[in-house]
XYZ file of C-alpha atoms in Angstrom:
468
model
C 162.826 -166.983 154.326
C 159.387 -165.748 153.290
C 157.711 -163.909 156.171
C 153.989 -163.409 155.430
C 153.444 -161.601 158.732
C 155.002 -158.559 157.059
C 151.637 -157.332 155.767
C 150.859 -154.416 153.448
C 147.476 -153.464 151.951
C 147.359 -152.639 148.247
C 143.792 -151.476 147.774
C 141.975 -151.199 144.459
C 138.894 -149.254 143.381
C 135.722 -150.707 144.773
C 133.454 -151.965 142.015
C 129.944 -153.382 142.055
C 128.598 -156.903 142.416
C 129.246 -159.279 139.525
C 125.759 -158.858 138.127
C 125.838 -155.054 138.473
C 129.260 -154.851 136.823
C 128.059 -156.819 133.819
C 124.646 -155.122 133.704
C 126.240 -151.672 133.507
C 129.196 -152.567 131.296
C 127.395 -152.118 127.925
C 126.012 -148.757 129.046
C 129.468 -147.567 130.082
C 131.050 -148.802 126.851
C 128.445 -147.246 124.563
C 128.588 -143.984 126.463
C 132.347 -143.844 125.884
C 132.135 -145.000 122.255
C 129.460 -142.467 121.304
C 131.276 -139.482 122.823
C 134.964 -140.055 122.071
C 137.173 -138.439 121.076
C 136.367 -135.087 122.660
C 137.707 -132.692 125.252
C 137.625 -133.682 128.902
C 135.022 -130.992 129.653
C 132.735 -132.142 126.836
C 133.160 -135.768 127.857
C 132.280 -135.109 131.490
C 129.209 -133.043 130.591
C 127.791 -135.536 128.094
C 128.500 -138.623 130.169
C 127.176 -137.167 133.416
C 123.901 -136.439 131.615
C 123.775 -139.977 130.256
C 124.529 -141.590 133.610
C 122.059 -139.313 135.421
C 119.340 -140.549 133.088
C 120.369 -144.175 133.570
C 120.749 -144.064 137.345
C 118.237 -141.411 138.411
C 115.852 -141.071 135.425
C 116.784 -137.470 134.676
C 119.314 -136.012 132.263
C 119.545 -132.815 134.326
C 122.738 -133.634 136.200
C 123.002 -130.148 137.725
C 119.657 -130.540 139.502
C 120.672 -133.738 141.308
C 121.420 -133.690 145.055
C 125.131 -133.679 145.887
C 125.128 -137.354 146.943
C 123.624 -138.370 143.605
C 126.120 -136.221 141.718
C 128.900 -137.976 143.595
C 127.444 -141.351 142.604
C 127.317 -140.343 138.933
C 130.914 -139.103 138.965
C 132.027 -142.281 140.708
C 130.471 -144.405 137.963
C 132.147 -142.304 135.291
C 135.649 -141.736 136.631
C 136.263 -144.478 139.181
C 134.493 -147.464 137.618
C 134.176 -146.844 133.850
C 137.518 -145.049 133.678
C 139.987 -146.136 136.344
C 138.763 -149.656 137.158
C 137.474 -150.829 133.770
C 139.837 -148.810 131.563
C 137.192 -147.996 128.948
C 138.726 -144.613 128.171
C 141.831 -142.551 128.817
C 142.836 -138.890 128.654
C 145.846 -137.800 126.624
C 148.321 -135.102 127.675
C 146.453 -132.499 125.617
C 143.204 -132.965 127.541
C 141.317 -135.104 124.988
C 139.478 -138.279 126.007
C 139.791 -141.393 123.846
C 138.020 -144.745 123.742
C 140.347 -147.577 124.740
C 141.086 -150.570 122.544
C 139.451 -152.865 125.090
C 136.230 -150.816 124.965
C 136.050 -151.126 121.170
C 136.771 -154.860 121.475
C 133.934 -155.323 123.968
C 131.405 -153.618 121.713
C 132.538 -155.614 118.695
C 132.757 -159.078 120.275
C 130.139 -158.978 123.069
C 132.349 -161.322 125.073
C 132.315 -159.975 128.620
C 134.741 -162.533 130.134
C 137.237 -161.872 127.328
C 137.106 -158.158 128.177
C 137.778 -158.876 131.853
C 140.636 -161.256 130.988
C 142.322 -158.440 129.090
C 141.830 -156.119 132.072
C 143.214 -158.671 134.543
C 146.250 -159.321 132.359
C 147.320 -155.676 132.493
C 146.474 -154.954 136.120
C 149.515 -154.333 138.325
C 150.778 -152.655 141.485
C 151.651 -149.784 141.390
C 149.248 -148.369 138.804
C 147.473 -145.226 137.694
C 144.128 -145.901 139.353
C 145.190 -144.302 142.651
C 145.994 -140.796 143.866
C 149.560 -139.717 143.237
C 150.533 -139.873 146.937
C 149.522 -143.548 147.037
C 151.405 -144.287 143.818
C 154.569 -142.642 145.155
C 154.302 -144.583 148.429
C 154.033 -147.887 146.563
C 157.002 -147.045 144.380
C 159.053 -146.172 147.476
C 157.960 -149.448 149.108
C 159.323 -151.355 146.121
C 155.888 -152.742 145.175
C 156.164 -154.450 141.802
C 153.675 -157.187 140.951
C 150.952 -158.213 138.539
C 148.812 -159.701 141.323
C 146.122 -161.310 139.190
C 148.707 -162.994 136.979
C 150.493 -164.141 140.137
C 147.329 -165.669 141.598
C 146.729 -167.600 138.373
C 150.332 -168.845 138.429
C 150.022 -169.883 142.093
C 146.741 -171.730 141.551
C 148.240 -173.437 138.528
C 151.295 -174.499 140.535
C 149.055 -175.870 143.298
C 146.935 -177.790 140.790
C 150.032 -179.514 139.369
C 151.281 -180.878 142.670
C 150.685 -184.502 143.488
C 148.290 -183.761 146.351
C 146.314 -181.289 144.242
C 145.535 -179.160 147.318
C 142.984 -176.372 147.042
C 143.902 -172.928 148.358
C 141.423 -170.795 150.246
C 140.482 -167.205 149.501
C 141.751 -166.250 152.935
C 145.143 -167.786 152.141
C 145.329 -165.955 148.811
C 144.552 -162.721 150.649
C 147.042 -163.210 153.470
C 149.970 -164.910 151.697
C 149.737 -163.016 148.388
C 147.618 -159.890 148.181
C 148.564 -158.583 151.632
C 152.117 -159.963 151.817
C 154.692 -157.200 151.309
C 157.484 -159.462 150.026
C 155.168 -161.016 147.431
C 153.911 -157.579 146.372
C 157.554 -156.568 145.914
C 158.027 -159.461 143.489
C 160.597 -161.189 145.692
C 158.789 -164.463 146.441
C 158.090 -167.297 143.999
C 154.815 -169.198 143.750
C 156.603 -172.301 145.011
C 157.748 -170.477 148.167
C 154.232 -169.204 148.855
C 152.722 -172.647 148.295
C 155.256 -174.343 150.570
C 154.726 -171.743 153.300
C 150.967 -172.266 153.193
C 151.420 -176.031 153.543
C 153.978 -175.628 156.339
C 151.651 -173.344 158.278
C 148.767 -175.749 157.745
C 150.936 -178.587 159.040
C 151.963 -176.544 162.080
C 148.343 -175.505 162.596
C 149.315 -171.837 162.266
C 146.162 -169.854 161.553
C 146.886 -166.157 161.271
C 145.196 -165.306 158.029
C 141.616 -164.741 159.141
C 140.748 -161.489 157.387
C 137.400 -159.917 158.124
C 135.618 -156.626 157.714
C 135.717 -154.155 154.851
C 139.152 -152.771 155.775
C 140.937 -156.126 155.661
C 138.893 -157.974 153.085
C 137.285 -155.653 150.526
C 140.326 -155.082 148.281
C 141.022 -158.828 148.223
C 137.416 -159.615 147.352
C 137.482 -157.068 144.511
C 140.537 -158.661 142.884
C 139.181 -162.191 143.172
C 135.902 -160.953 141.695
C 137.739 -159.673 138.607
C 139.271 -163.110 138.051
C 135.842 -164.683 138.332
C 134.361 -162.187 135.851
C 137.223 -163.152 133.524
C 136.113 -166.805 133.772
C 139.622 -167.739 134.927
C 138.656 -168.988 138.377
C 135.766 -170.610 140.164
C 135.084 -170.700 143.850
C 132.772 -171.552 146.687
C 132.381 -169.834 150.051
C 135.908 -170.835 151.126
C 138.113 -172.082 148.271
C 139.181 -170.810 144.859
C 140.478 -172.858 141.924
C 141.299 -172.491 138.231
C 138.783 -172.854 135.440
C 140.812 -175.290 133.370
C 138.647 -174.736 130.296
C 140.596 -171.483 129.949
C 143.960 -173.208 129.783
C 145.267 -171.107 126.862
C 144.530 -167.906 128.762
C 146.062 -169.369 131.918
C 149.325 -170.030 130.048
C 149.340 -166.406 128.846
C 148.804 -165.089 132.373
C 151.718 -167.136 133.678
C 153.888 -165.932 130.807
C 152.882 -162.319 131.519
C 154.681 -162.453 134.880
C 157.934 -162.465 132.913
C 156.887 -159.776 130.427
C 157.957 -156.104 130.588
C 156.366 -154.138 133.420
C 154.670 -150.753 133.108
C 157.430 -148.726 134.750
C 155.763 -146.199 137.014
C 159.175 -145.136 138.303
C 160.179 -143.857 134.869
C 157.908 -140.833 135.347
C 158.700 -137.793 137.477
C 155.691 -137.945 139.786
C 156.747 -134.811 141.658
C 155.928 -132.457 138.759
C 152.597 -131.624 137.177
C 153.896 -132.534 133.721
C 155.240 -135.862 134.954
C 151.959 -136.714 136.675
C 149.953 -135.860 133.553
C 152.220 -138.003 131.381
C 152.033 -140.873 133.866
C 148.243 -140.996 134.134
C 147.826 -140.655 130.365
C 150.365 -143.390 129.589
C 148.875 -145.706 132.208
C 145.328 -145.212 130.868
C 146.404 -146.052 127.326
C 148.409 -149.083 128.510
C 145.668 -150.408 130.799
C 143.014 -150.216 128.068
C 145.113 -151.651 125.270
C 144.162 -154.976 123.726
C 146.392 -158.026 123.959
C 145.780 -159.589 120.550
C 146.860 -163.063 121.605
C 144.497 -163.056 124.557
C 141.675 -161.483 122.533
C 141.762 -164.448 120.152
C 140.711 -166.753 123.003
C 136.943 -166.444 123.216
C 134.673 -167.687 125.955
C 132.848 -170.993 125.745
C 130.832 -172.240 128.702
C 130.641 -176.020 128.914
C 127.996 -178.183 130.513
C 130.510 -180.219 132.475
C 129.934 -180.423 136.206
C 131.810 -177.820 138.233
C 133.662 -179.999 140.730
C 136.471 -179.019 143.062
C 139.042 -181.559 141.833
C 140.376 -179.094 139.350
C 141.792 -181.407 136.753
C 139.141 -180.732 134.147
C 139.285 -181.540 130.476
C 140.094 -178.645 128.195
C 137.556 -176.950 125.984
C 138.182 -174.966 122.831
C 136.748 -171.441 122.893
C 134.155 -170.447 120.327
C 135.066 -168.032 117.574
C 132.732 -165.094 117.015
C 131.208 -166.919 114.056
C 130.744 -170.107 116.083
C 129.130 -168.160 118.932
C 126.673 -166.701 116.438
C 125.990 -170.147 114.968
C 125.374 -171.547 118.454
C 122.852 -168.813 119.217
C 121.099 -169.244 115.875
C 120.852 -173.018 116.377
C 119.312 -172.492 119.817
C 116.715 -169.995 118.604
C 115.912 -172.177 115.577
C 115.216 -175.101 117.916
C 113.019 -172.946 120.159
C 111.027 -171.663 117.179
C 110.744 -175.139 115.656
C 109.380 -176.528 118.925
C 106.989 -173.589 119.346
C 105.509 -173.955 115.868
C 105.400 -177.749 116.141
C 103.389 -177.483 119.354
C 101.033 -175.005 117.660
C 100.535 -176.822 114.333
C 102.957 -179.556 113.292
C 102.259 -179.239 109.572
C 103.788 -175.736 109.616
C 107.237 -176.690 110.954
C 108.683 -176.705 107.425
C 108.123 -172.936 107.443
C 110.765 -172.482 110.130
C 114.000 -171.907 108.223
C 117.553 -171.315 109.413
C 118.983 -168.788 106.936
C 121.968 -167.322 108.775
C 124.403 -168.315 106.027
C 122.314 -166.631 103.330
C 123.818 -163.230 102.611
C 121.866 -160.023 102.312
C 118.581 -161.011 103.978
C 118.947 -158.955 107.137
C 117.725 -161.776 109.360
C 118.855 -165.265 110.432
C 115.632 -167.236 110.853
C 112.289 -167.174 109.106
C 109.471 -168.439 111.301
C 105.751 -167.847 111.824
C 103.712 -165.825 114.281
C 101.852 -169.003 115.282
C 100.397 -169.176 118.767
C 101.783 -165.769 119.755
C 99.612 -163.936 117.190
C 96.312 -165.839 116.859
C 94.840 -163.257 114.452
C 97.704 -163.781 111.968
C 99.258 -167.145 112.914
C 100.679 -167.910 109.471
C 102.230 -164.492 108.908
C 106.008 -164.681 108.624
C 108.228 -163.734 111.551
C 111.740 -162.535 110.710
C 114.317 -163.129 113.423
C 117.812 -161.704 113.790
C 119.821 -163.514 116.475
C 122.479 -161.700 118.509
C 124.506 -163.726 121.018
C 126.791 -162.712 123.866
C 128.616 -164.347 126.765
C 128.828 -163.158 130.359
C 129.396 -164.762 133.744
C 126.251 -163.768 135.647
C 122.642 -163.758 134.546
C 121.310 -160.338 133.456
C 119.234 -158.720 136.191
C 116.818 -156.937 133.807
C 116.223 -154.368 136.537
C 115.648 -150.627 136.140
C 119.298 -149.693 135.508
C 120.156 -152.720 133.369
C 120.952 -151.994 129.735
C 122.514 -153.781 126.792
C 123.724 -153.036 123.306
C 124.298 -154.860 120.039
C 125.462 -154.046 116.548
C 123.228 -154.193 113.481
C 124.309 -154.084 109.858
C 122.642 -151.699 107.406
C 120.872 -154.714 105.838
C 119.479 -155.701 109.219
C 118.227 -152.192 109.945
C 116.598 -151.940 106.502
C 114.891 -155.278 107.210
C 113.745 -153.962 110.601
C 112.077 -151.002 108.872
C 110.651 -153.128 106.041
C 109.064 -155.844 108.186
C 108.028 -153.659 111.135
C 106.080 -155.594 113.761
C 107.121 -158.892 112.168
C 110.825 -158.226 112.628
C 112.326 -159.418 115.894
C 115.720 -159.462 117.548
C 116.344 -162.452 119.786
C 119.140 -161.646 122.222
C 120.871 -164.770 123.537
C 122.853 -164.640 126.790
C 125.157 -167.586 127.407
C 126.103 -167.517 131.108
C 127.750 -169.950 133.506
C 124.468 -171.024 135.065
C 121.926 -170.855 132.250
C 121.184 -169.615 128.758
C 118.634 -166.808 128.485
C 116.843 -165.630 125.341
C 114.905 -162.358 125.201
C 112.805 -161.084 122.312
C 112.691 -157.482 121.099
C 109.799 -156.923 118.685
C 109.701 -154.164 116.060
C 112.984 -152.410 116.934
C 112.402 -149.832 114.183
C 109.234 -148.547 115.854
C 110.954 -148.650 119.253
C 113.655 -146.382 117.835
C 111.101 -144.015 116.294
C 109.300 -143.679 119.626
C 112.654 -143.205 121.432
C 112.255 -146.322 123.571
C 115.640 -147.539 122.345
C 118.684 -145.696 121.010
C 120.139 -146.433 117.585
C 123.353 -144.808 116.377
C 125.005 -145.055 112.961
C 128.534 -146.322 113.579
C 129.910 -146.801 110.052
C 129.806 -144.223 107.314
C 130.589 -145.014 103.676
C 132.348 -142.202 101.804
C 132.327 -142.170 97.982
C 134.522 -139.658 96.163
C 135.896 -138.810 92.718
C 139.017 -137.249 91.274
C 137.495 -133.772 91.493
C 137.950 -133.605 95.283
C 141.583 -134.749 95.445
C 143.796 -131.919 96.669
C 147.117 -133.745 96.824
C 148.532 -136.908 95.300
C 151.632 -138.876 96.227
C 153.244 -141.654 94.178
C 156.253 -143.862 94.736
C 157.764 -146.339 92.297
C 157.726 -149.962 93.388
C 161.197 -151.428 93.910
């Protein structure tokens, strides 16, 4: 018989609020991407400078008060590294960008990044001190808790009564229940126990305060950032528009586990190998899951969780959606200014080699040159929360060489329209004259692809093999 009163806390690293997590994610990812691979010492020095500038407006990390230094290190090691898995350290002391970090920067799909993270998260893991890891191994802890929650919510949604489960119940009967954390109890047993206790009016799962509740809140927040669940103040339910991902999460419960017990955690060598292997595993990309991209629908978010499915947008379709939105906004702007000029607003995203997606006019926003052309490159991304646009908020996007040449060529008439598709609204921001902004160091631009041309004169060795 399942006994949920046998409680055990499996804590995780404390993150930030949803908005803060997503606001800082591009900064973390670019910091890692631009500095890896390198030695651990080099990585720490460079990244602490970068984070000091972002968080405290100074790159002189050494001059910061001790509390501020601690905050910077927490952002780097605890959040960017251990919690988000954006980088890992190998056994030789070199730091590498994770596959999931590279995926995030390429796709700009925040929920897809968090789905990959949630899929790999397990107890025990390499985000804790070694004493905690050893204790959890000795306790027989063995569970992918976020996959389990998805499986439980799915099971509940398929029952005839379609009963919603509360966050408190998830915390008490799953995330704090020792037998569940040991992988001994099925979703059906947990569900039946919850219903039995409800029927018997047994209420012993009221968790409150940071000690009891924080680690549960953090895990549920990750599922929400992954766009796998939705919730209100009391209940949590599946986002059925992510049905393909939900099936993968349920399947993952049966997949091979990252075997912490296969490492000798009592030796320095064993500990080094464990943390390195965990970091690489945690940040790896599940290709099947990565193919499922995020698409927010306009359907009403109602608690009866039987919602129609929705097909995720491909990267190309996401770009097309953003371009169509900006084209409509520009068309309406020019039409309101002078209707006869609307034929000058052109959607050119499918035309290769231009370096921009939309040709428009300055119109009402530049009265001195209203009929001068405006060249617009549209960059779209998806995230759960709305960007805060506060002092520490930052973002990144990728430009092709053609786009950067166009930015230099057209100067003040070249604009990047950044489109944010979120759960609650769509936001478009305009960045004018990015080339000048880069020259005046108001934005950072890094070359990320280098073309190498070579001839026979530089070849030092040649290998040939006959085809069979």
